[in-house]
Tab-separated table of C-alpha atoms (C1' of nucleotides) in Angstrom:
chain	number	residue	atom	x	y	z
A	215	MET	CA	-15.089	85.849	-28.840
A	216	SER	CA	-12.853	84.119	-31.165
A	217	ARG	CA	-15.307	81.640	-32.739
A	218	ASN	CA	-18.901	82.698	-32.841
A	219	TYR	CA	-21.606	80.023	-32.847
A	220	HIS	CA	-24.146	82.566	-34.345
A	221	HIS	CA	-24.803	80.198	-37.171
A	222	GLY	CA	-26.796	77.786	-35.181
A	223	ALA	CA	-24.170	75.089	-34.851
A	224	LEU	CA	-23.875	75.425	-31.191
A	225	ALA	CA	-26.515	72.806	-30.421
A	226	GLU	CA	-24.925	70.189	-32.532
A	227	ALA	CA	-21.415	71.059	-31.194
A	228	MET	CA	-22.757	70.734	-27.597
A	229	VAL	CA	-24.269	67.372	-28.346
A	230	ASP	CA	-21.086	66.173	-29.973
A	231	GLN	CA	-18.985	67.252	-26.964
A	232	ALA	CA	-21.424	65.883	-24.542
A	233	LEU	CA	-21.399	62.463	-26.409
A	234	ALA	CA	-17.552	62.487	-26.275
A	235	ASP	CA	-17.703	63.273	-22.519
A	236	VAL	CA	-20.245	60.703	-21.890
A	237	ARG	CA	-18.274	58.087	-23.643
A	238	VAL	CA	-15.262	58.597	-21.415
A	239	GLN	CA	-16.694	59.606	-18.062
A	240	GLY	CA	-20.237	58.375	-18.089
A	241	ALA	CA	-23.287	60.527	-18.018
A	242	GLU	CA	-23.288	61.274	-14.401
A	243	HIS	CA	-19.875	62.976	-14.441
A	244	VAL	CA	-20.632	65.204	-17.332
A	245	SER	CA	-20.976	68.936	-16.713
A	246	LEU	CA	-22.691	71.520	-18.644
A	247	ARG	CA	-20.099	74.050	-17.670
A	248	SER	CA	-17.082	72.044	-18.708
A	249	ILE	CA	-18.750	71.338	-22.041
A	250	ALA	CA	-19.339	74.960	-22.452
A	251	GLN	CA	-15.624	75.687	-21.475
A	252	THR	CA	-14.321	73.143	-23.953
A	253	LEU	CA	-16.403	74.928	-26.640
A	254	GLU	CA	-15.168	78.262	-25.514
A	255	VAL	CA	-18.722	79.376	-24.853
A	256	SER	CA	-20.538	80.754	-21.945
A	257	PRO	CA	-22.242	78.228	-19.665
A	258	SER	CA	-25.635	79.943	-20.123
A	259	SER	CA	-25.513	79.682	-23.895
A	260	ALA	CA	-26.745	76.108	-23.651
A	261	TYR	CA	-30.092	77.211	-22.467
A	262	ASN	CA	-30.839	78.765	-25.882
A	263	HIS	CA	-30.826	75.301	-27.320
A	264	PHE	CA	-31.743	72.964	-24.388
A	265	ALA	CA	-34.301	73.417	-21.645
A	266	ASP	CA	-32.145	71.618	-19.280
A	267	LYS	CA	-29.000	69.607	-18.757
A	268	ASP	CA	-31.159	66.478	-18.937
A	269	ASP	CA	-32.570	67.673	-22.211
A	270	LEU	CA	-29.026	67.813	-23.578
A	271	LEU	CA	-28.369	64.478	-22.240
A	272	ARG	CA	-31.458	63.072	-23.778
A	273	ALA	CA	-30.153	64.232	-27.060
A	274	VAL	CA	-27.077	62.192	-26.434
A	275	GLY	CA	-29.139	59.350	-25.468
A	276	ALA	CA	-30.880	59.557	-28.831
A	277	CYS	CA	-27.424	59.435	-30.561
A	278	GLY	CA	-26.802	56.272	-28.588
A	279	LEU	CA	-29.980	54.646	-29.725
A	280	ALA	CA	-29.098	55.725	-33.326
A	281	ALA	CA	-25.645	54.256	-32.965
A	282	LEU	CA	-27.072	50.920	-31.776
A	283	ASP	CA	-29.530	50.801	-34.550
A	284	GLU	CA	-26.764	51.568	-37.063
A	285	ARG	CA	-24.748	48.688	-35.780
A	286	MET	CA	-27.703	46.475	-36.345
A	287	ALA	CA	-28.405	47.824	-39.727
A	288	ARG	CA	-24.806	47.153	-40.858
A	289	VAL	CA	-25.200	43.572	-39.764
A	290	LEU	CA	-28.325	43.181	-42.048
A	291	ALA	CA	-26.527	44.902	-44.818
A	292	ALA	CA	-23.563	42.372	-44.429
A	293	HIS	CA	-26.083	39.454	-44.898
A	294	PRO	CA	-28.258	40.371	-47.879
A	295	THR	CA	-28.693	36.903	-49.193
A	296	ASP	CA	-31.993	35.212	-48.867
A	297	SER	CA	-31.066	31.723	-47.741
A	298	PRO	CA	-31.726	29.901	-44.465
A	299	ASP	CA	-28.165	30.300	-43.475
A	300	ALA	CA	-28.280	34.083	-44.111
A	301	ALA	CA	-31.447	34.250	-42.005
A	302	ARG	CA	-29.757	32.527	-39.083
A	303	ALA	CA	-26.640	34.640	-39.578
A	304	ARG	CA	-28.680	37.793	-39.483
A	305	PHE	CA	-30.477	36.699	-36.260
A	306	SER	CA	-27.216	35.835	-34.392
A	307	GLY	CA	-25.443	38.759	-35.872
A	308	LEU	CA	-28.147	41.268	-34.580
A	309	GLY	CA	-27.748	39.753	-31.106
A	310	ARG	CA	-24.038	40.072	-31.243
A	311	ALA	CA	-24.261	43.649	-32.417
A	312	TYR	CA	-26.593	44.451	-29.606
A	313	LEU	CA	-24.138	42.994	-27.063
A	314	ALA	CA	-21.058	44.429	-28.653
A	315	PHE	CA	-22.665	47.904	-28.448
A	316	ALA	CA	-23.208	47.196	-24.707
A	317	ILE	CA	-19.495	46.280	-24.274
A	318	ASP	CA	-17.973	48.929	-26.452
A	319	GLU	CA	-20.142	51.831	-25.492
A	320	THR	CA	-20.944	51.026	-21.761
A	321	HIS	CA	-21.367	54.531	-20.702
A	322	LEU	CA	-23.585	55.495	-23.698
A	323	PHE	CA	-25.656	52.319	-23.282
A	324	GLN	CA	-26.280	53.266	-19.704
A	325	LEU	CA	-27.496	56.687	-20.681
A	326	THR	CA	-29.545	55.606	-23.599
A	327	PHE	CA	-31.450	53.050	-21.433
A	328	GLY	CA	-31.138	54.885	-18.083
A	329	PRO	CA	-33.564	56.934	-16.071
A	330	ILE	CA	-32.810	60.180	-17.809
A	331	CYS	CA	-33.880	59.150	-21.296
A	332	ALA	CA	-37.367	57.966	-20.938
A	333	VAL	CA	-37.791	55.278	-23.577
A	334	GLN	CA	-41.188	55.374	-25.173
A	335	GLU	CA	-43.249	52.289	-25.012
A	336	ILE	CA	-42.651	50.188	-27.965
A	337	SER	CA	-45.145	50.677	-30.846
A	338	PRO	CA	-46.089	48.699	-33.944
A	339	GLU	CA	-44.594	51.342	-36.309
A	340	ASP	CA	-41.222	51.178	-34.578
A	341	THR	CA	-38.334	51.011	-36.974
A	342	GLY	CA	-35.409	50.624	-34.446
A	343	PRO	CA	-33.654	47.808	-32.966
A	344	TYR	CA	-36.862	46.008	-31.726
A	345	ASN	CA	-38.278	46.057	-35.262
A	346	LYS	CA	-35.077	44.525	-36.631
A	347	LEU	CA	-35.214	41.718	-34.214
A	348	THR	CA	-38.901	40.863	-34.913
A	349	THR	CA	-38.290	40.986	-38.769
A	350	ALA	CA	-35.296	38.758	-38.311
A	351	LEU	CA	-37.519	36.372	-36.399
A	352	ASP	CA	-40.161	36.608	-39.178
A	353	ASP	CA	-37.377	35.621	-41.609
A	354	LEU	CA	-36.532	32.535	-39.602
A	355	ASP	CA	-40.117	31.642	-39.313
A	356	ARG	CA	-40.534	31.910	-43.099
A	357	TRP	CA	-37.739	29.455	-43.526
A	358	GLN	CA	-39.200	27.216	-40.921
A	359	LEU	CA	-36.068	27.320	-38.942
A	360	LEU	CA	-37.848	27.970	-35.598
A	361	LYS	CA	-39.064	25.227	-33.384
A	362	PRO	CA	-42.825	24.675	-34.070
A	363	GLY	CA	-45.303	26.958	-32.235
A	364	ILE	CA	-42.881	29.251	-30.491
A	365	ARG	CA	-42.771	32.173	-32.947
A	366	SER	CA	-45.312	34.339	-31.054
A	367	ASP	CA	-43.482	33.896	-27.822
A	368	LEU	CA	-40.184	35.066	-29.203
A	369	ASP	CA	-40.732	38.758	-29.827
A	370	LEU	CA	-40.810	39.574	-26.257
A	371	MET	CA	-38.567	36.774	-24.994
A	372	VAL	CA	-35.682	37.400	-27.542
A	373	TRP	CA	-35.875	41.115	-26.853
A	374	ALA	CA	-35.801	40.783	-23.133
A	375	SER	CA	-33.070	38.241	-23.067
A	376	THR	CA	-30.797	40.120	-25.283
A	377	HIS	CA	-31.422	43.486	-23.648
A	378	GLY	CA	-30.933	41.684	-20.227
A	379	MET	CA	-27.806	40.040	-21.243
A	380	ALA	CA	-26.626	43.582	-22.394
A	381	THR	CA	-27.297	45.127	-19.013
A	382	LEU	CA	-25.688	42.124	-17.237
A	383	LEU	CA	-22.532	42.791	-19.297
A	384	VAL	CA	-22.718	46.491	-18.591
A	385	GLU	CA	-23.260	45.950	-14.832
A	386	GLY	CA	-20.270	43.683	-14.778
A	387	ALA	CA	-22.410	40.800	-13.423
A	388	VAL	CA	-21.224	38.699	-16.381
A	389	PRO	CA	-17.857	38.840	-18.162
A	390	PRO	CA	-17.665	39.583	-22.006
A	391	GLU	CA	-16.541	36.149	-22.650
A	392	SER	CA	-19.973	34.816	-21.917
A	393	VAL	CA	-21.403	36.375	-25.093
A	394	ASP	CA	-20.573	33.300	-27.121
A	395	ALA	CA	-22.287	31.012	-24.594
A	396	PHE	CA	-25.281	33.258	-24.683
A	397	ILE	CA	-25.671	33.348	-28.447
A	398	ASP	CA	-25.159	29.592	-28.585
A	399	SER	CA	-27.760	28.959	-25.943
A	400	MET	CA	-30.161	31.257	-27.782
A	401	ALA	CA	-29.681	29.317	-30.905
A	402	ARG	CA	-30.142	25.976	-29.247
A	403	LEU	CA	-33.345	27.066	-27.717
A	404	VAL	CA	-34.797	28.751	-30.712
A	405	PHE	CA	-33.595	26.920	-33.938
A	406	ILE	CA	-35.149	23.658	-34.979
A	407	GLU	CA	-32.033	21.782	-35.642
A	408	GLY	CA	-29.905	22.722	-32.719
A	409	ALA	CA	-26.873	24.756	-32.146
A	410	LEU	CA	-25.343	27.465	-34.321
A	411	SER	CA	-21.680	27.164	-33.703
A	412	ALA	CA	-20.051	30.273	-32.270
A	413	ALA	CA	-17.714	30.557	-35.118
A	414	GLU	CA	-20.349	30.459	-37.744
A	415	VAL	CA	-20.946	34.152	-37.530
A	416	ARG	CA	-17.790	36.225	-37.307
B	181	MET	CA	-27.904	69.125	19.747
B	182	SER	CA	-31.313	67.824	20.563
B	183	ARG	CA	-30.774	64.105	19.540
B	184	ASN	CA	-27.331	62.814	19.749
B	185	TYR	CA	-26.240	60.023	17.515
B	186	HIS	CA	-23.263	59.206	19.651
B	187	HIS	CA	-24.396	55.580	19.981
B	188	GLY	CA	-23.445	54.688	16.459
B	189	ALA	CA	-26.969	54.611	15.032
B	190	LEU	CA	-26.307	57.445	12.633
B	191	ALA	CA	-24.985	55.161	9.918
B	192	GLU	CA	-28.098	53.130	10.004
B	193	ALA	CA	-30.327	56.107	10.231
B	194	MET	CA	-28.777	57.579	7.213
B	195	VAL	CA	-29.234	54.475	5.130
B	196	ASP	CA	-32.753	54.424	6.222
B	197	GLN	CA	-33.435	57.924	5.255
B	198	ALA	CA	-31.488	57.675	1.959
B	199	LEU	CA	-33.450	54.438	1.167
B	200	ALA	CA	-36.735	56.391	1.773
B	201	ASP	CA	-35.587	59.393	-0.351
B	202	VAL	CA	-34.500	57.037	-3.126
B	203	ARG	CA	-37.782	55.295	-3.178
B	204	VAL	CA	-39.616	58.625	-3.884
B	205	GLN	CA	-37.261	60.720	-5.912
B	206	GLY	CA	-34.810	58.315	-7.406
B	207	ALA	CA	-31.092	57.966	-6.616
B	208	GLU	CA	-30.148	60.888	-8.772
B	209	HIS	CA	-32.092	63.477	-6.866
B	210	VAL	CA	-31.201	62.564	-3.256
B	211	SER	CA	-28.740	64.823	-1.494
B	212	LEU	CA	-26.453	64.152	1.385
B	213	ARG	CA	-27.332	67.528	2.832
B	214	SER	CA	-31.020	67.142	2.800
B	215	ILE	CA	-30.636	63.738	4.415
B	216	ALA	CA	-28.511	65.191	7.200
B	217	GLN	CA	-31.068	68.016	7.622
B	218	THR	CA	-33.986	65.535	7.965
B	219	LEU	CA	-31.874	63.735	10.646
B	220	GLU	CA	-31.070	67.077	12.221
B	221	VAL	CA	-27.439	66.421	11.869
B	222	SER	CA	-24.550	68.278	10.288
B	223	PRO	CA	-23.882	67.354	6.659
B	224	SER	CA	-20.211	66.422	7.361
B	225	SER	CA	-21.199	63.994	9.937
B	226	ALA	CA	-21.823	61.504	7.180
B	227	TYR	CA	-18.138	61.231	6.455
B	228	ASN	CA	-17.522	59.471	9.707
B	229	HIS	CA	-19.446	56.556	8.278
B	230	PHE	CA	-19.289	56.784	4.564
B	231	ALA	CA	-16.370	57.592	2.321
B	232	ASP	CA	-18.592	59.271	-0.052
B	233	LYS	CA	-22.025	60.031	-1.236
B	234	ASP	CA	-21.745	57.111	-3.518
B	235	ASP	CA	-20.639	54.964	-0.611
B	236	LEU	CA	-23.911	55.720	1.056
B	237	LEU	CA	-25.841	55.021	-1.985
B	238	ARG	CA	-24.108	51.696	-2.503
B	239	ALA	CA	-25.294	50.798	1.042
B	240	VAL	CA	-28.872	51.584	-0.162
B	241	GLY	CA	-28.380	49.582	-3.238
B	242	ALA	CA	-27.315	46.593	-1.062
B	243	CYS	CA	-30.685	47.032	0.674
B	244	GLY	CA	-32.370	46.835	-2.658
B	245	LEU	CA	-30.689	43.620	-3.500
B	246	ALA	CA	-31.654	42.232	-0.080
B	247	ALA	CA	-35.296	43.290	-0.589
B	248	LEU	CA	-35.401	41.576	-4.030
B	249	ASP	CA	-33.822	38.468	-2.484
B	250	GLU	CA	-36.331	38.591	0.346
B	251	ARG	CA	-39.191	38.730	-2.027
B	252	MET	CA	-37.905	35.684	-3.788
B	253	ALA	CA	-37.229	33.922	-0.579
B	254	ARG	CA	-40.927	34.540	0.441
B	255	VAL	CA	-42.048	32.851	-2.862
B	256	LEU	CA	-39.945	29.805	-2.057
B	257	ALA	CA	-41.445	29.593	1.497
B	258	ALA	CA	-44.935	29.860	0.106
B	259	HIS	CA	-44.481	26.727	-1.971
B	260	PRO	CA	-42.682	24.212	0.256
B	261	THR	CA	-44.291	21.096	-1.228
B	262	ASP	CA	-42.008	18.938	-3.273
B	263	SER	CA	-44.286	18.178	-6.205
B	264	PRO	CA	-43.870	18.789	-9.919
B	265	ASP	CA	-46.613	21.440	-9.582
B	266	ALA	CA	-44.808	23.143	-6.726
B	267	ALA	CA	-41.624	23.093	-8.740
B	268	ARG	CA	-43.359	24.958	-11.500
B	269	ALA	CA	-45.091	27.304	-9.202
B	270	ARG	CA	-41.779	28.118	-7.492
B	271	PHE	CA	-40.123	28.919	-10.891
B	272	SER	CA	-42.887	31.082	-12.248
B	273	GLY	CA	-43.274	32.724	-8.770
B	274	LEU	CA	-39.599	33.671	-8.675
B	275	GLY	CA	-39.903	35.327	-12.079
B	276	ARG	CA	-43.109	37.131	-10.942
B	277	ALA	CA	-41.403	38.346	-7.796
B	278	TYR	CA	-38.405	39.721	-9.703
B	279	LEU	CA	-40.637	41.585	-12.029
B	280	ALA	CA	-42.893	42.759	-9.279
B	281	PHE	CA	-39.888	44.208	-7.545
B	282	ALA	CA	-38.930	46.118	-10.600
B	283	ILE	CA	-42.451	47.490	-10.967
B	284	ASP	CA	-42.998	48.288	-7.324
B	285	GLU	CA	-39.454	49.634	-6.559
B	286	THR	CA	-38.442	51.107	-9.854
B	287	HIS	CA	-36.080	53.627	-8.285
B	288	LEU	CA	-34.536	51.259	-5.945
B	289	PHE	CA	-34.117	48.725	-8.771
B	290	GLN	CA	-32.409	51.386	-10.864
B	291	LEU	CA	-29.979	52.120	-8.145
B	292	THR	CA	-29.260	48.597	-7.259
B	293	PHE	CA	-28.422	47.603	-10.834
B	294	GLY	CA	-27.209	50.991	-11.899
B	295	PRO	CA	-23.772	52.506	-12.511
B	296	ILE	CA	-23.145	53.414	-8.850
B	297	CYS	CA	-23.459	49.993	-7.357
B	298	ALA	CA	-20.915	47.837	-9.050
B	299	VAL	CA	-22.506	44.368	-9.026
B	300	GLN	CA	-19.757	41.857	-8.530
B	301	GLU	CA	-19.451	39.214	-11.048
B	302	ILE	CA	-21.571	36.191	-10.304
B	303	SER	CA	-19.754	33.309	-8.482
B	304	PRO	CA	-20.609	29.775	-7.738
B	305	GLU	CA	-21.139	30.377	-4.025
B	306	ASP	CA	-23.646	33.132	-4.664
B	307	THR	CA	-26.747	32.691	-2.427
B	308	GLY	CA	-28.860	35.606	-3.909
B	309	PRO	CA	-31.476	35.812	-6.657
B	310	TYR	CA	-29.288	34.110	-9.268
B	311	ASN	CA	-28.794	31.047	-7.037
B	312	LYS	CA	-32.517	30.917	-6.354
B	313	LEU	CA	-33.325	30.822	-10.062
B	314	THR	CA	-30.717	28.175	-10.795
B	315	THR	CA	-31.876	25.924	-7.922
B	316	ALA	CA	-35.422	26.333	-9.123
B	317	LEU	CA	-34.266	25.167	-12.502
B	318	ASP	CA	-32.439	22.224	-10.941
B	319	ASP	CA	-35.734	21.306	-9.303
B	320	LEU	CA	-37.621	21.485	-12.566
B	321	ASP	CA	-34.948	19.259	-14.110
B	322	ARG	CA	-35.127	16.777	-11.298
B	323	TRP	CA	-38.808	16.314	-12.087
B	324	GLN	CA	-38.073	16.132	-15.681
B	325	LEU	CA	-40.247	19.006	-16.446
B	326	LEU	CA	-37.796	20.707	-18.785
B	327	LYS	CA	-37.653	20.149	-22.494
B	328	PRO	CA	-34.876	17.642	-23.025
B	329	GLY	CA	-31.287	18.911	-23.399
B	330	ILE	CA	-31.903	22.513	-22.556
B	331	ARG	CA	-31.058	22.543	-18.819
B	332	SER	CA	-27.503	23.887	-19.315
B	333	ASP	CA	-28.698	26.656	-21.486
B	334	LEU	CA	-31.263	27.968	-19.039
B	335	ASP	CA	-29.047	29.400	-16.242
B	336	LEU	CA	-27.906	32.369	-18.293
B	337	MET	CA	-30.877	32.539	-20.600
B	338	VAL	CA	-33.549	32.708	-17.859
B	339	TRP	CA	-31.528	35.176	-15.777
B	340	ALA	CA	-30.848	37.441	-18.690
B	341	SER	CA	-34.479	37.385	-19.999
B	342	THR	CA	-36.011	37.959	-16.496
B	343	HIS	CA	-33.497	40.709	-15.706
B	344	GLY	CA	-33.960	42.215	-19.227
B	345	MET	CA	-37.790	42.122	-18.902
B	346	ALA	CA	-37.395	43.914	-15.531
B	347	THR	CA	-35.285	46.640	-17.101
B	348	LEU	CA	-37.699	47.011	-19.856
B	349	LEU	CA	-40.563	47.467	-17.458
B	350	VAL	CA	-38.503	50.055	-15.382
B	351	GLU	CA	-37.539	51.979	-18.550
B	352	GLY	CA	-41.142	52.061	-19.601
B	353	ALA	CA	-40.432	50.303	-22.886
B	354	VAL	CA	-42.966	47.680	-21.993
B	355	PRO	CA	-46.217	48.067	-19.908
B	356	PRO	CA	-46.768	46.208	-16.688
B	357	GLU	CA	-49.560	44.208	-18.268
B	358	SER	CA	-47.083	42.431	-20.480
B	359	VAL	CA	-45.702	40.459	-17.334
B	360	ASP	CA	-48.319	37.769	-17.792
B	361	ALA	CA	-47.431	37.246	-21.393
B	362	PHE	CA	-43.808	37.113	-20.426
B	363	ILE	CA	-44.319	34.443	-17.790
B	364	ASP	CA	-46.503	32.521	-19.992
B	365	SER	CA	-44.047	32.617	-22.948
B	366	MET	CA	-41.322	31.543	-20.603
B	367	ALA	CA	-43.318	28.534	-19.535
B	368	ARG	CA	-44.064	27.473	-23.081
B	369	LEU	CA	-40.429	27.757	-24.090
B	370	VAL	CA	-39.132	25.919	-21.078
B	371	PHE	CA	-41.638	23.344	-19.871
B	372	ILE	CA	-42.043	20.098	-21.678
B	373	GLU	CA	-45.835	19.998	-21.665
B	374	GLY	CA	-46.517	23.534	-22.798
B	375	ALA	CA	-48.027	26.539	-21.157
B	376	LEU	CA	-48.508	27.263	-17.447
B	377	SER	CA	-51.643	29.270	-17.306
B	378	ALA	CA	-51.258	32.834	-15.982
B	379	ALA	CA	-53.794	32.083	-13.305
B	380	GLU	CA	-52.047	28.969	-12.021
B	381	VAL	CA	-49.685	30.934	-9.801
B	382	ARG	CA	-51.434	33.769	-7.794
C	246	DC	C1'	-26.943	101.296	-47.719
C	247	DA	C1'	-29.253	101.964	-43.129
C	248	DC	C1'	-32.332	100.027	-39.737
C	249	DC	C1'	-34.716	96.937	-37.033
C	250	DT	C1'	-35.569	92.738	-35.084
C	251	DC	C1'	-34.796	88.313	-33.516
C	252	DA	C1'	-32.158	84.544	-32.530
C	253	DT	C1'	-28.265	83.899	-29.997
C	254	DA	C1'	-24.244	84.646	-26.781
C	255	DT	C1'	-22.472	86.940	-22.490
C	256	DG	C1'	-21.804	88.374	-17.667
C	257	DA	C1'	-22.749	88.427	-13.154
C	258	DA	C1'	-25.287	86.456	-9.724
C	259	DC	C1'	-27.809	82.844	-6.684
C	260	DA	C1'	-28.835	78.641	-4.401
C	261	DT	C1'	-27.409	74.118	-3.872
C	262	DT	C1'	-24.267	70.541	-3.659
C	263	DG	C1'	-20.195	67.378	-2.197
C	264	DT	C1'	-16.218	67.598	0.466
C	265	DC	C1'	-12.608	68.951	3.728
C	266	DA	C1'	-9.968	70.589	7.690
C	267	DA	C1'	-9.943	72.269	12.243
C	268	DC	C1'	-12.336	72.010	16.272
C	269	DA	C1'	-15.515	70.307	19.906
C	270	DT	C1'	-17.462	66.869	22.801
C	271	DA	C1'	-19.314	62.646	24.645
C	272	DG	C1'	-18.462	58.403	26.937
C	273	DG	C1'	-15.958	54.459	28.010
C	274	DA	C1'	-11.037	52.469	29.363
C	275	DG	C1'	-7.333	52.900	32.358
D	195	DC	C1'	-10.682	61.382	37.695
D	196	DT	C1'	-8.091	61.541	33.258
D	197	DC	C1'	-7.384	60.742	28.793
D	198	DC	C1'	-8.418	58.831	24.277
D	199	DT	C1'	-10.981	57.724	20.433
D	200	DA	C1'	-15.069	57.763	17.986
D	201	DT	C1'	-18.343	60.820	16.617
D	202	DG	C1'	-20.656	65.257	15.623
D	203	DT	C1'	-20.176	70.528	14.443
D	204	DT	C1'	-18.553	74.750	12.245
D	205	DG	C1'	-17.139	77.115	8.708
D	206	DA	C1'	-15.281	77.158	4.406
D	207	DC	C1'	-14.236	76.080	-0.650
D	208	DA	C1'	-14.941	74.920	-5.318
D	209	DA	C1'	-18.059	73.311	-8.578
D	210	DT	C1'	-22.468	72.915	-10.571
D	211	DG	C1'	-27.152	74.015	-12.697
D	212	DT	C1'	-29.898	77.769	-13.560
D	213	DT	C1'	-31.645	82.590	-14.278
D	214	DC	C1'	-31.947	87.304	-15.650
D	215	DA	C1'	-30.641	91.328	-17.496
D	216	DT	C1'	-27.810	92.830	-21.205
D	217	DA	C1'	-24.989	92.838	-25.419
D	218	DT	C1'	-24.314	91.574	-30.149
D	219	DG	C1'	-24.472	89.783	-34.565
D	220	DA	C1'	-26.910	88.195	-38.859
D	221	DG	C1'	-30.539	88.676	-42.064
D	222	DG	C1'	-34.360	90.479	-43.938
D	223	DT	C1'	-36.982	95.218	-44.849
D	224	DG	C1'	-37.330	99.843	-46.014
DNA sequence: CACCTCATATGAACATTGTCAACATAGGAG
DNA sequence: CTCCTATGTTGACAATGTTCATATGAGGTG
């Protein structure tokens, strides 16, 4: 009664509320009805905008992916210089951003990469996190900072290891403190002249 | 009425049935009640053996972890020889087994490493998949097959990348065909004398 | 302005689910 | 045999996702 969502803002409002709820309780404990109740709206009104509860959650998952991508974009924006040091800082910074997202937004991470949100197979024209990683690797290669001959192996390998480390963090298999060790190991394995100290970036 | 579970086999039977259901529908679509119905048992009987639905699912998740570990153990048993080639075969075989499990048992993998089953932080006395990976790495190191100086970086790195590749497969972000490329890249990055051909193992 | 129409919200209802408390019973210990 | 404990049953409750018929408002058309 009081507020009427007849202006089409309900969809957005529901995604926002669902996002907030996912952040605190995790996607599995989110209820359509309680979202509707918080918004002072009938439960069935959701079905004018979403086919399904999962459909709403997929929208939230897309927000999660966007949030991750934004964190990575911020890292790139923070190191605009075109120097070898900047290239290394961008690379390590991207990895750190990915892992920080997993730590800060555990529940959102789980939804975004969970069973509900079907991630589409990566494509050449991707502009998200994967693309940012590969172009950072291209940068490193251009400055000849990578060990010789390994460039082509790194796309999948760096992606998998970073994503894997993120899920290990999320699952609690590994403590947040091991992020530094991970980044350092990555640098030692990939850079030509050895380690990038943990303190070098942030 | 007909069959009586008064011999204590209900718990095991429920885990078995739940495991079967998880395999086909995924953990999120299994219901306590339907499991009980299939077993011709009252829904509430479950609560004599499990605190919770999640408690039952955790038991299923433990089965998943055991199944993964068994696959890896089988690989080790298949390469008992103590030669450099055997060491490399064991290493690649372990990775392949991990990824094959993710592909074959997607739903079980998702449950085992999902939010419901809290994986305990890895410990030195672990005897599961992680331990098998690290001892395989020790083997490689003993035969001096690893690039110099990288041994200590590989524990976390190999684990994270393999687990990450597995989750990428499960999420559909990467097609099953890329497993070979992944294993090959891993070999090129880790072994001292370059690539291990995809056909070399299996 | 009046009207109509479509997108949107509501209400009541349904089936299903997890969970619980009170009760029944089986089967071994004494 | 008797009793006790572990195990299974019955019936109920609240919450959830979903649907359908209905109401209502907003915006364009006459």
